[in-house]
Amino acid sequence: MNVERVKYGVAAFSVDPLLTDLARAHSADMLANNYFSHTDNSGCSAQCRLQKAGYAYRSFGENLYMESGRALTPLEVATRIVSAWMQSASHRQNILNAQYTVSGVGIASSGTRLYATSLYALPR
């Protein structure tokens, strides 16, 4: 994602460990409970998850990705995810939003099923 941000004249994200943990947990939950949504099965949205974790932010965004049917290398996974997000106006807007300064990405997979969550934020 940082390659795309720099290409468009936007400063690279810094990795935020808490956002990374939250993104990993959401991807793992989607995989374990067989759903694909910004809101988990208990009704907790990305905003809810950030608040429960005590994450102080001014603004945030979230992108999701799901794929199944074939095994991919880590490089293939990263390339496919970023490519898909950059081809979608709303996902691209999150990636290129200069207001967001930090991000965290989490991936969960089993066999050929893969879920990815990326959180972006402007911390307080």
mmCIF file of C-alpha atoms in Angstrom:
data_model
loop_
_atom_site.group_PDB
_atom_site.id
_atom_site.type_symbol
_atom_site.label_atom_id
_atom_site.label_comp_id
_atom_site.label_asym_id
_atom_site.label_seq_id
_atom_site.Cartn_x
_atom_site.Cartn_y
_atom_site.Cartn_z
ATOM 1 C CA MET A 1 0.000 0.000 0.000
ATOM 2 C CA ASN A 2 2.832 2.374 0.745
ATOM 3 C CA VAL A 3 4.132 1.966 -2.811
ATOM 4 C CA GLU A 4 0.735 3.152 -4.067
ATOM 5 C CA ARG A 5 0.596 6.050 -1.602
ATOM 6 C CA VAL A 6 4.044 7.293 -2.594
ATOM 7 C CA LYS A 7 3.201 6.868 -6.289
ATOM 8 C CA TYR A 8 0.238 9.229 -5.764
ATOM 9 C CA GLY A 9 2.252 11.721 -3.690
ATOM 10 C CA VAL A 10 0.906 10.659 -0.294
ATOM 11 C CA ALA A 11 3.183 9.975 2.674
ATOM 12 C CA ALA A 12 3.718 6.311 3.534
ATOM 13 C CA PHE A 13 1.806 4.769 6.436
ATOM 14 C CA SER A 14 3.548 3.936 9.680
ATOM 15 C CA VAL A 15 2.633 0.516 11.033
ATOM 16 C CA ASP A 16 0.478 0.687 14.143
ATOM 17 C CA PRO A 17 0.836 -2.472 16.286
ATOM 18 C CA LEU A 18 -2.619 -2.172 17.864
ATOM 19 C CA LEU A 19 -4.307 -1.691 14.479
ATOM 20 C CA THR A 20 -2.361 -4.716 13.232
ATOM 21 C CA ASP A 21 -3.584 -6.808 16.178
ATOM 22 C CA LEU A 22 -7.181 -5.670 15.651
ATOM 23 C CA ALA A 23 -6.993 -6.373 11.909
ATOM 24 C CA ARG A 24 -5.572 -9.853 12.522
ATOM 25 C CA ALA A 25 -8.256 -10.613 15.075
ATOM 26 C CA HIS A 26 -11.053 -9.528 12.729
ATOM 27 C CA SER A 27 -9.660 -11.588 9.845
ATOM 28 C CA ALA A 28 -9.333 -14.609 12.143
ATOM 29 C CA ASP A 29 -12.906 -14.124 13.386
ATOM 30 C CA MET A 30 -14.272 -13.929 9.826
ATOM 31 C CA LEU A 31 -12.396 -17.115 8.928
ATOM 32 C CA ALA A 32 -13.457 -19.006 12.065
ATOM 33 C CA ASN A 33 -17.104 -17.943 11.842
ATOM 34 C CA ASN A 34 -17.472 -18.042 8.055
ATOM 35 C CA TYR A 35 -18.638 -14.481 7.339
ATOM 36 C CA PHE A 36 -17.325 -11.500 5.379
ATOM 37 C CA SER A 37 -18.368 -8.163 6.837
ATOM 38 C CA HIS A 38 -17.158 -5.024 8.560
ATOM 39 C CA THR A 39 -19.513 -6.002 11.393
ATOM 40 C CA ASP A 40 -18.893 -9.210 13.330
ATOM 41 C CA ASN A 41 -21.571 -11.729 14.295
ATOM 42 C CA SER A 42 -22.131 -9.977 17.636
ATOM 43 C CA GLY A 43 -22.881 -6.682 15.850
ATOM 44 C CA CYS A 44 -19.542 -5.013 16.624
ATOM 45 C CA SER A 45 -18.280 -2.790 13.788
ATOM 46 C CA ALA A 46 -14.754 -1.543 13.153
ATOM 47 C CA GLN A 47 -15.578 1.549 15.212
ATOM 48 C CA CYS A 48 -16.813 -0.692 18.035
ATOM 49 C CA ARG A 49 -13.632 -2.809 17.919
ATOM 50 C CA LEU A 50 -11.426 0.314 18.005
ATOM 51 C CA GLN A 51 -13.354 1.719 20.962
ATOM 52 C CA LYS A 52 -13.268 -1.592 22.872
ATOM 53 C CA ALA A 53 -9.484 -1.652 22.416
ATOM 54 C CA GLY A 54 -9.209 1.903 23.764
ATOM 55 C CA TYR A 55 -7.786 3.188 20.483
ATOM 56 C CA ALA A 56 -8.000 6.991 20.334
ATOM 57 C CA TYR A 57 -8.500 8.240 16.775
ATOM 58 C CA ARG A 58 -9.740 11.283 14.912
ATOM 59 C CA SER A 59 -10.763 9.293 11.847
ATOM 60 C CA PHE A 60 -10.416 5.745 10.571
ATOM 61 C CA GLY A 61 -11.166 3.486 7.628
ATOM 62 C CA GLU A 62 -11.250 -0.242 7.030
ATOM 63 C CA ASN A 63 -10.785 -2.416 3.940
ATOM 64 C CA LEU A 64 -11.626 -6.118 3.731
ATOM 65 C CA TYR A 65 -10.639 -8.820 1.255
ATOM 66 C CA MET A 66 -11.612 -12.445 0.844
ATOM 67 C CA GLU A 67 -10.401 -15.092 -1.572
ATOM 68 C CA SER A 68 -10.782 -18.834 -1.862
ATOM 69 C CA GLY A 69 -10.044 -21.592 -4.289
ATOM 70 C CA ARG A 70 -6.276 -21.594 -4.546
ATOM 71 C CA ALA A 71 -3.158 -21.406 -2.438
ATOM 72 C CA LEU A 72 -1.050 -18.280 -2.896
ATOM 73 C CA THR A 73 2.453 -17.258 -1.881
ATOM 74 C CA PRO A 74 2.754 -14.302 0.523
ATOM 75 C CA LEU A 75 3.887 -12.050 -2.347
ATOM 76 C CA GLU A 76 0.924 -13.143 -4.487
ATOM 77 C CA VAL A 77 -1.422 -12.463 -1.584
ATOM 78 C CA ALA A 78 -0.084 -8.944 -1.019
ATOM 79 C CA THR A 79 -0.109 -8.128 -4.729
ATOM 80 C CA ARG A 80 -3.660 -9.409 -5.282
ATOM 81 C CA ILE A 81 -5.063 -7.628 -2.243
ATOM 82 C CA VAL A 82 -3.551 -4.231 -3.017
ATOM 83 C CA SER A 83 -4.459 -4.566 -6.701
ATOM 84 C CA ALA A 84 -8.088 -5.370 -5.863
ATOM 85 C CA TRP A 85 -8.333 -2.484 -3.419
ATOM 86 C CA MET A 86 -6.770 -0.019 -5.852
ATOM 87 C CA GLN A 87 -9.335 -1.016 -8.502
ATOM 88 C CA SER A 88 -12.215 -0.160 -6.156
ATOM 89 C CA ALA A 89 -12.959 3.549 -5.667
ATOM 90 C CA SER A 90 -13.939 3.287 -1.995
ATOM 91 C CA HIS A 91 -11.019 1.022 -1.067
ATOM 92 C CA ARG A 92 -8.563 3.169 -3.034
ATOM 93 C CA GLN A 93 -9.901 6.238 -1.214
ATOM 94 C CA ASN A 94 -8.987 4.654 2.138
ATOM 95 C CA ILE A 95 -5.479 3.766 0.948
ATOM 96 C CA LEU A 96 -4.791 7.191 -0.554
ATOM 97 C CA ASN A 97 -6.447 9.271 2.175
ATOM 98 C CA ALA A 98 -3.629 11.592 3.269
ATOM 99 C CA GLN A 99 -5.422 12.164 6.570
ATOM 100 C CA TYR A 100 -4.651 8.572 7.628
ATOM 101 C CA THR A 101 -1.083 8.288 8.904
ATOM 102 C CA VAL A 102 -1.011 4.768 10.361
ATOM 103 C CA SER A 103 -2.251 1.367 9.302
ATOM 104 C CA GLY A 104 -2.404 -2.231 10.402
ATOM 105 C CA VAL A 105 -3.020 -5.281 8.232
ATOM 106 C CA GLY A 106 -4.072 -8.722 9.384
ATOM 107 C CA ILE A 107 -4.514 -11.878 7.331
ATOM 108 C CA ALA A 108 -6.021 -15.206 8.342
ATOM 109 C CA SER A 109 -6.054 -18.273 6.131
ATOM 110 C CA SER A 110 -6.897 -21.938 6.185
ATOM 111 C CA GLY A 111 -6.250 -24.122 3.181
ATOM 112 C CA THR A 112 -7.267 -22.002 0.218
ATOM 113 C CA ARG A 113 -9.525 -19.623 2.193
ATOM 114 C CA LEU A 114 -8.039 -16.228 3.005
ATOM 115 C CA TYR A 115 -9.409 -13.147 4.756
ATOM 116 C CA ALA A 116 -7.623 -9.806 5.059
ATOM 117 C CA THR A 117 -8.452 -6.706 7.063
ATOM 118 C CA SER A 118 -6.656 -3.384 6.831
ATOM 119 C CA LEU A 119 -7.320 -0.569 9.283
ATOM 120 C CA TYR A 120 -6.237 3.026 8.649
ATOM 121 C CA ALA A 121 -6.344 5.867 11.141
ATOM 122 C CA LEU A 122 -5.391 9.343 12.159
ATOM 123 C CA PRO A 123 -4.614 8.809 15.865
ATOM 124 C CA ARG A 124 -5.419 11.437 18.499
#
